[in-house]
Coordinates of C-alpha atoms in Angstrom, one line a residue:
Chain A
X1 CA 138.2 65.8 23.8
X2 CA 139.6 67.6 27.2
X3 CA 138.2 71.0 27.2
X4 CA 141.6 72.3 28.5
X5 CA 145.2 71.2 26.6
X6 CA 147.3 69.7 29.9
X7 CA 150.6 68.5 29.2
X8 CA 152.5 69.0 31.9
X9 CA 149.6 66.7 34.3
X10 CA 149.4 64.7 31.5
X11 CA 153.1 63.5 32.3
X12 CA 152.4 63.0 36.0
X13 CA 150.3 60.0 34.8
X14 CA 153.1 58.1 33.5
X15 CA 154.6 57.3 36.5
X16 CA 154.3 54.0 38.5
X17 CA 151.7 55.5 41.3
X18 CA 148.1 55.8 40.9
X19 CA 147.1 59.8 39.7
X20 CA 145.2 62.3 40.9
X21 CA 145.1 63.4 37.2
X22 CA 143.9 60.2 35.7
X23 CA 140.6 60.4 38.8
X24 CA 139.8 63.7 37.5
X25 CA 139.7 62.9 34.0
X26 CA 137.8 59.6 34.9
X27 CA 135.0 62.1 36.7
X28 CA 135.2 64.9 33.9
X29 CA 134.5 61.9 31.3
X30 CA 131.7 60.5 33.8
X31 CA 129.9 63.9 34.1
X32 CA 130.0 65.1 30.3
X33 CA 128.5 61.1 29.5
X34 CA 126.1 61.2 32.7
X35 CA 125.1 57.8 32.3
X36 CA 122.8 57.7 35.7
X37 CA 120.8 61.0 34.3
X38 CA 122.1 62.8 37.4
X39 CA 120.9 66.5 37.6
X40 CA 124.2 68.3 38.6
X41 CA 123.8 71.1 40.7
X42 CA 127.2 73.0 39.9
X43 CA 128.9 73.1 36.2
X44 CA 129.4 69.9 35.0
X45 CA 132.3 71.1 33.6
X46 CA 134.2 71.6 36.7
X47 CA 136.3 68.7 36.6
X48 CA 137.9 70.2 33.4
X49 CA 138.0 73.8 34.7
X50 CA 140.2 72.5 38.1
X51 CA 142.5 70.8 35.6
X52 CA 142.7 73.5 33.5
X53 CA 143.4 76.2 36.7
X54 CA 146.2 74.1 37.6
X55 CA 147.6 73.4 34.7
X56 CA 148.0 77.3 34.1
X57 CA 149.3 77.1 37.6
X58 CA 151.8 74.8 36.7
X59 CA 152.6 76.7 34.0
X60 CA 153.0 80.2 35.7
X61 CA 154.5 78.9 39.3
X62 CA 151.5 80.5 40.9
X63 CA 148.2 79.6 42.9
X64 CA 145.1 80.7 41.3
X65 CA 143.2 79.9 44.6
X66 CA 142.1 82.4 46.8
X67 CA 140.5 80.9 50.4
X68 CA 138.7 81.4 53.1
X69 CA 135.5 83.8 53.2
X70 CA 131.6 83.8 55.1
X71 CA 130.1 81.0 53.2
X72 CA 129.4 78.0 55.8
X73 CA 126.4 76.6 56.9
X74 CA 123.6 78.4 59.6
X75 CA 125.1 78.8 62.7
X76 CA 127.9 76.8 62.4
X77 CA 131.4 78.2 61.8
X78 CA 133.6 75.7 60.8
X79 CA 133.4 72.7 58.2
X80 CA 133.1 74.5 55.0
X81 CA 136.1 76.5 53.5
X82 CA 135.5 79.3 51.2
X83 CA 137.5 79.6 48.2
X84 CA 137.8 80.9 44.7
X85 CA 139.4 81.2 41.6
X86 CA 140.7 83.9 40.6
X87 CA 140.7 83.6 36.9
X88 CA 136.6 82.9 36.6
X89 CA 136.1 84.0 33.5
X90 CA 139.1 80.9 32.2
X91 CA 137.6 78.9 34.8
X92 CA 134.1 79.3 35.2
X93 CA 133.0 75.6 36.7
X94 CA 135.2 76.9 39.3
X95 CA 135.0 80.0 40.0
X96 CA 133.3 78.8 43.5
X97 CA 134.6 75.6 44.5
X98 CA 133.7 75.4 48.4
X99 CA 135.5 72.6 50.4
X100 CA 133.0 70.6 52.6
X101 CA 134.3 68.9 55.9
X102 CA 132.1 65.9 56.7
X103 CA 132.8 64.1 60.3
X104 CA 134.0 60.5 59.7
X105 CA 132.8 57.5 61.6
X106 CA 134.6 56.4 64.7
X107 CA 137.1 54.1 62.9
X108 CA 136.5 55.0 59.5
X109 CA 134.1 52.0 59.3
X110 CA 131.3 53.0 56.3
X111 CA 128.8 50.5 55.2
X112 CA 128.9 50.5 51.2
X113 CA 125.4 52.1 52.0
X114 CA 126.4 55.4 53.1
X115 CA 129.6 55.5 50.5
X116 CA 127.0 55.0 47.7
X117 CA 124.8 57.9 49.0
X118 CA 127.7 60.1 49.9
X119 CA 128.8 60.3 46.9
X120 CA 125.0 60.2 45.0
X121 CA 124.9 63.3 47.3
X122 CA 128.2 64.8 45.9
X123 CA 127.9 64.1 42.0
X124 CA 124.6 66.1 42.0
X125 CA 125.5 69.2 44.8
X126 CA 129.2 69.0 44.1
X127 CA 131.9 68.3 41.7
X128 CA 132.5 64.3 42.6
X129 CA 136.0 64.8 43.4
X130 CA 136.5 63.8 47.4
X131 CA 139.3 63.1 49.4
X132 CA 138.9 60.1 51.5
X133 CA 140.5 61.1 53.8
X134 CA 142.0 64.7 54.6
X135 CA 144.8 64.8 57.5
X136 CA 142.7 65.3 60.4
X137 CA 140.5 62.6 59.2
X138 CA 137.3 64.0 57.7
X139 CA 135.9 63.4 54.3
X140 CA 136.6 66.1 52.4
X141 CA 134.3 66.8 49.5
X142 CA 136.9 68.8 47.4
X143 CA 134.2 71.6 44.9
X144 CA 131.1 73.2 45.4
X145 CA 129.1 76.5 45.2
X146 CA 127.1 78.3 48.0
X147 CA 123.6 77.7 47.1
X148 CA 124.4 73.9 47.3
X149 CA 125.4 74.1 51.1
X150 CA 122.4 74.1 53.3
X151 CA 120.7 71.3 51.3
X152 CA 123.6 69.7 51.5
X153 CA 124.0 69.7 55.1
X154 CA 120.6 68.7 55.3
X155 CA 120.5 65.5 53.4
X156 CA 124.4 64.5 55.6
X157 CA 122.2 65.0 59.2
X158 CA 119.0 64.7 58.4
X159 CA 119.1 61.5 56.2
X160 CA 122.6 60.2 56.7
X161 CA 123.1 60.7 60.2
X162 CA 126.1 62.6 60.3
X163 CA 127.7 66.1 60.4
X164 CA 130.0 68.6 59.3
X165 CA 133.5 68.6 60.8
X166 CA 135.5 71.2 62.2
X167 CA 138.2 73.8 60.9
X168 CA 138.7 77.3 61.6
X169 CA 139.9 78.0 65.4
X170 CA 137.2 75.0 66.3
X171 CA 137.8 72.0 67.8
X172 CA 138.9 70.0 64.5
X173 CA 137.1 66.6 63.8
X174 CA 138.0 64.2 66.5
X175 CA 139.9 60.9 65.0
X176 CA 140.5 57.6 66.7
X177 CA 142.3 54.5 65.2
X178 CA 140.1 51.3 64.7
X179 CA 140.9 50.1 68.5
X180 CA 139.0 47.4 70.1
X181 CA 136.4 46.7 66.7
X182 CA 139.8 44.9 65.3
X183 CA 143.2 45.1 67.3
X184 CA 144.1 43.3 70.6
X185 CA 146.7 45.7 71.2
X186 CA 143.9 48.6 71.9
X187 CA 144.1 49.5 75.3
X188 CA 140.9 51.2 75.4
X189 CA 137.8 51.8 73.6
X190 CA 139.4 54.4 71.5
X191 CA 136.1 54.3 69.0
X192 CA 133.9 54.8 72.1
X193 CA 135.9 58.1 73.4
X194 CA 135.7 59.3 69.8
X195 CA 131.9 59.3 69.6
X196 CA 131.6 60.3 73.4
X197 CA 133.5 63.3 73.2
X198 CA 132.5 64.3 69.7
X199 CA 128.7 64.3 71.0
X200 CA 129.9 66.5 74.2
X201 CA 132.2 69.2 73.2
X202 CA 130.0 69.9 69.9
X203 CA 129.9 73.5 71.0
X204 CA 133.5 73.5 70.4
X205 CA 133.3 71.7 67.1
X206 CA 130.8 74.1 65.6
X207 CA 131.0 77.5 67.0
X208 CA 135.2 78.9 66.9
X209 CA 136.7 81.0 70.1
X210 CA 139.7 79.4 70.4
X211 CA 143.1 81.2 69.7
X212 CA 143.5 78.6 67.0
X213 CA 142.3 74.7 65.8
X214 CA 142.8 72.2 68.2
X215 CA 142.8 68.4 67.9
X216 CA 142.0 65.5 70.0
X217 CA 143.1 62.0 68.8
X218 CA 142.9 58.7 70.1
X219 CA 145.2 55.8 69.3
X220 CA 144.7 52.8 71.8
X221 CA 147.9 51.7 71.6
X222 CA 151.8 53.3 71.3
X223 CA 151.9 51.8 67.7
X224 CA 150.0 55.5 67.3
X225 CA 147.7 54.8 64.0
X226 CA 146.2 57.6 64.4
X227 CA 149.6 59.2 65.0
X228 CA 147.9 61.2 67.8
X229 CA 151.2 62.1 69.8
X230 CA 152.8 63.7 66.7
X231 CA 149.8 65.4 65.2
X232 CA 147.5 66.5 68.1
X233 CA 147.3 68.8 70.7
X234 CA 145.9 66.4 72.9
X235 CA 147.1 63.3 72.6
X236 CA 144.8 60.1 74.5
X237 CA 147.5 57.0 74.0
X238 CA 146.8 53.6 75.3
X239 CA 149.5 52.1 77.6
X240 CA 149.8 49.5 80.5
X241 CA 151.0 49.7 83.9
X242 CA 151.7 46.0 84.3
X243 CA 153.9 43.7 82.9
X244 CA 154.1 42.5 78.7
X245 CA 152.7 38.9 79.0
X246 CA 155.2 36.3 77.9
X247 CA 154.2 33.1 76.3
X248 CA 157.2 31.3 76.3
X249 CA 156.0 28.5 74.4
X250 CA 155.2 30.7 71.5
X251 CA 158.5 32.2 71.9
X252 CA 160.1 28.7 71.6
X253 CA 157.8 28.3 68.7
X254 CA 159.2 32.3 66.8
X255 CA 162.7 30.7 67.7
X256 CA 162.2 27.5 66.1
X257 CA 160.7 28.7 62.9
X258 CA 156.9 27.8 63.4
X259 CA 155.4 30.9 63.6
X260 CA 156.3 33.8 60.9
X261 CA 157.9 36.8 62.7
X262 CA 155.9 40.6 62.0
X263 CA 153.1 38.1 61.3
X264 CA 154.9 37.3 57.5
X265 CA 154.5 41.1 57.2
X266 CA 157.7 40.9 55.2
X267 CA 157.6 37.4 53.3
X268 CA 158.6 39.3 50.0
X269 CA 161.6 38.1 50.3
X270 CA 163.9 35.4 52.2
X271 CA 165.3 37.2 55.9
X272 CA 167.0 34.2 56.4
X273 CA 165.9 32.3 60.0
X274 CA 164.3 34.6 62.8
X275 CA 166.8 35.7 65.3
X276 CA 165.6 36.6 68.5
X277 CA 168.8 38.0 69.8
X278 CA 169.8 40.1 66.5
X279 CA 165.9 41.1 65.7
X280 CA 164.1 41.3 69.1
X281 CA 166.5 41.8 71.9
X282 CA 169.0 43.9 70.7
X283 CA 166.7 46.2 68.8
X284 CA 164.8 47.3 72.2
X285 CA 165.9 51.3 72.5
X286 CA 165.7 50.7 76.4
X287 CA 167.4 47.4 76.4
X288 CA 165.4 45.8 78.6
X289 CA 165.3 42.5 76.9
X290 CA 167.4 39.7 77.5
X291 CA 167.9 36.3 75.9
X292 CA 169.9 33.4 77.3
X293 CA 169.2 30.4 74.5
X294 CA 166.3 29.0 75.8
X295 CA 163.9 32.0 77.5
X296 CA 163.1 35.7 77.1
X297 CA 162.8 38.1 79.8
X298 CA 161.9 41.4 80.2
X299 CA 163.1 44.1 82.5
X300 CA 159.6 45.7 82.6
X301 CA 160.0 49.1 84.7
X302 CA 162.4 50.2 81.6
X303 CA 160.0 49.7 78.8
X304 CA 158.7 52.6 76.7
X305 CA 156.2 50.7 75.4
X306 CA 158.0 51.2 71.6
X307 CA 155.9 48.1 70.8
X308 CA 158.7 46.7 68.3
X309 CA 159.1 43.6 70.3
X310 CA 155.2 43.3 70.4
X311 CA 154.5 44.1 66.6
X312 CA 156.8 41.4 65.6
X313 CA 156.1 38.1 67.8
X314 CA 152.5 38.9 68.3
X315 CA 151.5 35.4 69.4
X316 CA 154.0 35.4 71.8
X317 CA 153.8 38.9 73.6
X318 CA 150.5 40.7 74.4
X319 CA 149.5 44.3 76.2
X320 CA 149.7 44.2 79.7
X321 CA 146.4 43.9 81.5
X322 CA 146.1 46.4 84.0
X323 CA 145.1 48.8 80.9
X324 CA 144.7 52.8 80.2
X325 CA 146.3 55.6 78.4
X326 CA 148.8 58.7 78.6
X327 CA 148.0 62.1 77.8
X328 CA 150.2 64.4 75.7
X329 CA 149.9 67.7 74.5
X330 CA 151.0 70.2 72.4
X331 CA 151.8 68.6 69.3
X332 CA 151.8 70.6 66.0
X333 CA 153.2 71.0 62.0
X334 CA 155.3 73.8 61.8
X335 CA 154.0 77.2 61.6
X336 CA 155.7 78.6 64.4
X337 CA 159.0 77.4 66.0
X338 CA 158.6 74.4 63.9
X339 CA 157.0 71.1 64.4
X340 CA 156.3 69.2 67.8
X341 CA 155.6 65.9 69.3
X342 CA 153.2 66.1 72.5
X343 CA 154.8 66.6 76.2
X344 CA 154.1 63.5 78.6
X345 CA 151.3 65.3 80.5
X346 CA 149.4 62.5 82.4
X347 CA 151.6 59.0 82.0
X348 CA 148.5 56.7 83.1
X349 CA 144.8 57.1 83.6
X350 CA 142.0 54.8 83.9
X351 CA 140.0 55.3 80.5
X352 CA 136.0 54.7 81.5
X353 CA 132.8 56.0 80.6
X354 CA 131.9 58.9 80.8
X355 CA 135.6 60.0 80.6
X356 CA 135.0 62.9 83.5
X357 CA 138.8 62.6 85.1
X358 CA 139.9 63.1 81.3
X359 CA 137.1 65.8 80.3
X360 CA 138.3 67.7 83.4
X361 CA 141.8 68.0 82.3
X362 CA 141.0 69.0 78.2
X363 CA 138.4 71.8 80.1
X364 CA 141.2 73.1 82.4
X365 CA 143.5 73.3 79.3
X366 CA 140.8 75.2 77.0
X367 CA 140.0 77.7 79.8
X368 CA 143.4 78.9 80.3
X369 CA 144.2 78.7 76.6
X370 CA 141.6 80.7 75.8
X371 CA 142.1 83.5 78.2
X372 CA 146.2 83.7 77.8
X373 CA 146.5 82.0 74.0
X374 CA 147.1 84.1 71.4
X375 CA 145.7 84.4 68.5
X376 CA 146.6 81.6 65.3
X377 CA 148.8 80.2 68.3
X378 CA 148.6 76.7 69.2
X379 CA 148.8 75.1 72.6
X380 CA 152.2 73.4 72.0
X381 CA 153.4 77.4 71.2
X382 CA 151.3 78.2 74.4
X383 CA 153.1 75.7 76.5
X384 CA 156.6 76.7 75.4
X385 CA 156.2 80.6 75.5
X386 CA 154.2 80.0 79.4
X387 CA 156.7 77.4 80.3
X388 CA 155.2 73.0 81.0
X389 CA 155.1 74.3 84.9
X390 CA 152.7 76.9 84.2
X391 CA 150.3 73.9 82.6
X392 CA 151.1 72.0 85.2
X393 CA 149.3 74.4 87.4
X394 CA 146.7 74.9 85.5
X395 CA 145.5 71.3 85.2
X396 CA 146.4 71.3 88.9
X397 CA 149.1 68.5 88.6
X398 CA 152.0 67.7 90.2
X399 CA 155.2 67.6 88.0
X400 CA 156.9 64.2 88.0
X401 CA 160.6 63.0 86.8
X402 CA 158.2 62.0 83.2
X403 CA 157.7 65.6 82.8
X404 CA 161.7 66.4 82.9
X405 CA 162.7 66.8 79.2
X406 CA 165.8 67.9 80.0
X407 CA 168.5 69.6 82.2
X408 CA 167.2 73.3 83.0
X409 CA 169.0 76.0 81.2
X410 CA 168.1 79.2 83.6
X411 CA 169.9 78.6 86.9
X412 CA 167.6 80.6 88.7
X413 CA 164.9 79.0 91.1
X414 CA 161.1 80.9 90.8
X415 CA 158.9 80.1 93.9
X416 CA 155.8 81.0 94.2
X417 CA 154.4 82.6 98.0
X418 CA 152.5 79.2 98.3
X419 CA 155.7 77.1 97.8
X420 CA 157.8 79.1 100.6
X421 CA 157.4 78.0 104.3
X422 CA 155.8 81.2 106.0
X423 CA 155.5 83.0 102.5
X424 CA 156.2 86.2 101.9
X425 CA 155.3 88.1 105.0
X426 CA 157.8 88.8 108.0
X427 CA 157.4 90.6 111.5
X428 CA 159.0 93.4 110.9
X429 CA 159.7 94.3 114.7
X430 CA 160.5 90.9 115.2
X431 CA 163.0 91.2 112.8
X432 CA 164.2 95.0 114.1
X433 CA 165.0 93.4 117.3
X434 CA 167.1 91.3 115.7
X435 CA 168.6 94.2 113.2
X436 CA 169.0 97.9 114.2
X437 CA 168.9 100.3 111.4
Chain B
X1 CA 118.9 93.7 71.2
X2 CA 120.1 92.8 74.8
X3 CA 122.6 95.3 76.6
X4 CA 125.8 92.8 75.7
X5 CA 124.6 92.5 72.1
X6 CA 124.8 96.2 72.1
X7 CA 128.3 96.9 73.3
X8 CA 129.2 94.2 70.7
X9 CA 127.9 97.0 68.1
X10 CA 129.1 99.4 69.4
X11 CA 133.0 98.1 69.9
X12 CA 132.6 96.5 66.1
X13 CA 131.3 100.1 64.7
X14 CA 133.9 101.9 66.5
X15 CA 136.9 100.5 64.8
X16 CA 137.9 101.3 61.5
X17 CA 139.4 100.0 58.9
X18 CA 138.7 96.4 60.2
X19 CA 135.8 94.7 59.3
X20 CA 137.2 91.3 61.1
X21 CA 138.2 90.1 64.5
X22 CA 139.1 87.3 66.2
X23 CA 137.2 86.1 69.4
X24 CA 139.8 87.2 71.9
X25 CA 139.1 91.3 71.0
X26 CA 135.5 90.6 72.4
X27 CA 137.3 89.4 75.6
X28 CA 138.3 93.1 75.9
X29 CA 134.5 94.3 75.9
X30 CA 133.5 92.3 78.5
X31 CA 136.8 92.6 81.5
X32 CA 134.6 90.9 84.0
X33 CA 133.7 87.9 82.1
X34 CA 135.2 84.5 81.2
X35 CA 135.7 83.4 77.2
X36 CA 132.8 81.0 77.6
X37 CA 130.1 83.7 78.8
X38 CA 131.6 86.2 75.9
X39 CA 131.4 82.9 73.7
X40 CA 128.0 82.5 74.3
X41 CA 127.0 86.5 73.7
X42 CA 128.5 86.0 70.4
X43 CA 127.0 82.8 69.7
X44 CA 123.6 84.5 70.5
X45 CA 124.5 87.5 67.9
X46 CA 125.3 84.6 65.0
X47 CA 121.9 83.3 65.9
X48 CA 120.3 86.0 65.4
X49 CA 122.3 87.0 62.5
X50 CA 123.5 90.3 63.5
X51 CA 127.3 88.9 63.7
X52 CA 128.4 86.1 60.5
X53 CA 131.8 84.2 60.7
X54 CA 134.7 84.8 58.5
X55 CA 137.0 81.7 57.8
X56 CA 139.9 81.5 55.9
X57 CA 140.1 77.9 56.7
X58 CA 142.3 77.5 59.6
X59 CA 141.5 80.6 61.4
X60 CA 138.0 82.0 62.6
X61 CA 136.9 85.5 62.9
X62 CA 133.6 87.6 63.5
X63 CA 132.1 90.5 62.3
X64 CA 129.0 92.5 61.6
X65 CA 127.1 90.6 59.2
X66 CA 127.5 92.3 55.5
X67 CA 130.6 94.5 56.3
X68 CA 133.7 94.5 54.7
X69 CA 134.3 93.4 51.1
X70 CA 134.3 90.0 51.3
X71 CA 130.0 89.4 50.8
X72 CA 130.0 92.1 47.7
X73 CA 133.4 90.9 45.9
X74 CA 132.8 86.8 45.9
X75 CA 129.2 87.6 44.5
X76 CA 127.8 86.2 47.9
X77 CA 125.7 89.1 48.6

């Protein structure tokens, strides 16, 4: 018997999609029968309680939520977000119902090991309810109460070998897509980068002074998994400088039917026979493709490395070889002046161990974004209320035609002293004997 | 409590009506110095548990550990 009466998230579990419902119910019935004897730390009740708060939620068109506050763990100020309910008396298994942030692997690759302890960990100091994973990445263990904190953090570093992630104005939890453990179209060691800079900027992970959060993400090709250049500020993209490499053979082969387009992605149902022309060629945005019966060619300086072409005859194209990555930045949701993809800042760098040429640019970004952000302002906000040239000079970096978005709208010219041929300063009596008065 | 720690105090105690603030107001106290020398004076205070953080999730502020109403009205106190 449900401790709470819930009829209106009853009816979400009758459509065709798995519920979020139903996995609460599944975990309130697992705690009240406890078959492993586990000795819960928090309410056991708090499954029920968080349906029955939003139920009443439901019911009343309002949050009963409050968030934010000082719990966290010692000395770090990010990965655990306060909240509350604000009807605990209704509600008591959740009156304090803490959000962890727990750093992800590289990848996302777990050994059944660590999921079996994580959540061992989590049905005794938290409710069970997680969220594998939240939008930056992390696991999110969704429910606990203060006392549970420390010990929990304990048991993830100590014995699991991993950490809290960020939130707050921190550097949020670095993310990277699966790169070269899986996909040949990774450019780089995206997983490698991950851990690397994770380990070196955890000062900025753990203790906030920036304006606002900030967010690295790596995606090691421009098929974006990670979907860095539309949800980080800075955005590390793997790209070629070379030439796609052309099997023609295995074109022939696409062509003649012997090889599945998309990799018989979409086999559901009968596309009728490849076309190359209708399906490759004349879907490229830059239209740098060209077919003429019997072989494919590629006009190479006016791809924009879309990857559509790529994605669908993979045995016949491939990544160029001479291999790296563009850098974007400034991407956000809306919260201010809506949301934005990431500004081409660097269109190719080598991407090597120990990442310096790349660390020196985030560095140079952080130091003036700190000094002249403002506060809850993101970089992306920065950029467009400082002007692109402004970070162009502070990361000390030429601008290029890649950096032009667009015509300029103010027909005025700004030079700086440094720009002008003899600066600023004249000889005045020179000039006076040039000029009377 | 070193000289830095001190003006820290002092700026914190001499507001009212805010208990809460976010990192750039330090940058005020200290004109001379970069965000990452300030950072690490307030990183020094958390240590020592003179200053606590305040999140409300996305954004992070500081302030005197105990003040304002947050510790006594969540029952965290």
């Amino acid at each position: 018997m449900a401790k709470h009466a819930t009829p209106k998230l009853d009816q979400l579990e009758s459509g065709p999609w798995p519920s979020f419902v139903s996995d609460i119910k599944q975990e309130a019935a697992y705690r009240a029968a406890n078959p492993n004897k586990v000795e819960f730390q928090i309410p056991v009740d708090c499954p029920d309680d968080l349906l029955g708060v939003l139920e009443l939620s439901y019911n009343e068109r309002e949050t009963h939520w409050k968030h934010g506050g000082i719990v966290g763990v010692f000395g770090y100020g990010g990965g655990v977000i306060g909240r509350y309910c604000d009807q605990p008396e209704k509600f008591p298994g959740v009156a304090h119902f803490h959000t962890v942030r727990v750093n992800q692997p590289a990848g996302k690759y777990y050994t059944t090991k660590f999921l079996r302890e994580l959540c061992d960990l989590w049905d005794m100091r938290g409710s069970g309810l997680t969220n594998m994973h939240g939008s930056t990445g992390d696991i999110v263990l969704l429910g606990t109460q203060t006392p549970q904190l420390e010990e929990l953090f304990f048991e993830l570093t100590h014995k699991m070998g991993t950490d809290l992630g960020g939130s707050g104005s921190n550097l949020r939890t670095p993310a990277a897509c699966l790169g070269q453990s899986r996909c040949e179209y990774a450019c780089y060691d995206t997983q490698d980068m991950c851990y690397q800079l994770t380990m070196d900027y955890q000062d900025e992970l753990h203790r906030p002074a920036f304006p606002y959060k900030f967010k690295f993400k790596f995606d090691g090709c421009p098929n974006g998994c990670v979907a860095a250049m539309a949800r980080s500020d800075f955005a590390v993209v793997g790209t070629w400088k070379d030439d796609i490499r052309i099997d023609h053979a295995a074109v022939s082969a696409y062509v003649g039917g012997e090889f599945a387009p998309n990799a018989g992605a979409h086999s559901g149902r009968d596309w009728g026979k490849f076309d190359i022309q209708a399906e490759i060629v004349d879907r490229c945005p830059t239209q740098c493709m060209s077919w003429n019966g019997s072989k494919l060619s590629i006009n190479n300086k006016e791809c924009t490395r879309c990857m559509h072409c790529i994605n669908a005859m993979p045995r016949a194209l491939g990544i160029g070889n001479e291999r790296g990555a563009s850098i974007l930045v400034g991407a956000k949701a809306p919260v201010l002046d809506g949301a934005q993809m990431g500004s081409l800042l660097v269109p190719f760098v080598e991407v090597s161990q120990p990442y310096d040429e790349i660390k020196e640019i985030i560095e140079k970004i952080w130091d003036w974004w700190m000094e002249d952000g403002k506060n809850r302002e993101r970089l992306g906000e920065t950029i467009r209320r400082l002007s692109f040239q402004r970070l162009l000079e502070v990361v000390g970096l030429e601008a290029q035609a890649v950096h032009v978005k667009e015509p300029r709208h103010n027909p005025y010219i700004f030079f700086n002293e440094d720009e002008v041929p003899g600066g600023w300063e004249r000889d005045l009596e020179a000039y006076r004997s040039r000029h009377q008065r | 409590m070193t000289e830095e720690q001190q003006k820290i105090v002092d700026f914190l105690k001499g507001k009212t009506g805010k208990t809460k603030f976010y990192f750039n107001d330090f940058l005020e106290v200290f004109p001379d110095k970069g965000p990452r020398d300030v950072k690490k004076v307030l990183t020094s205070m958390v240590n020592a548990e003179i200053l606590e953080f305040w999140s409300s999730g996305s954004t992070t502020m500081y302030g005197l550990k105990g003040a304002g109403k947050q510790t006594h009205a969540e029952g965290e106190d």
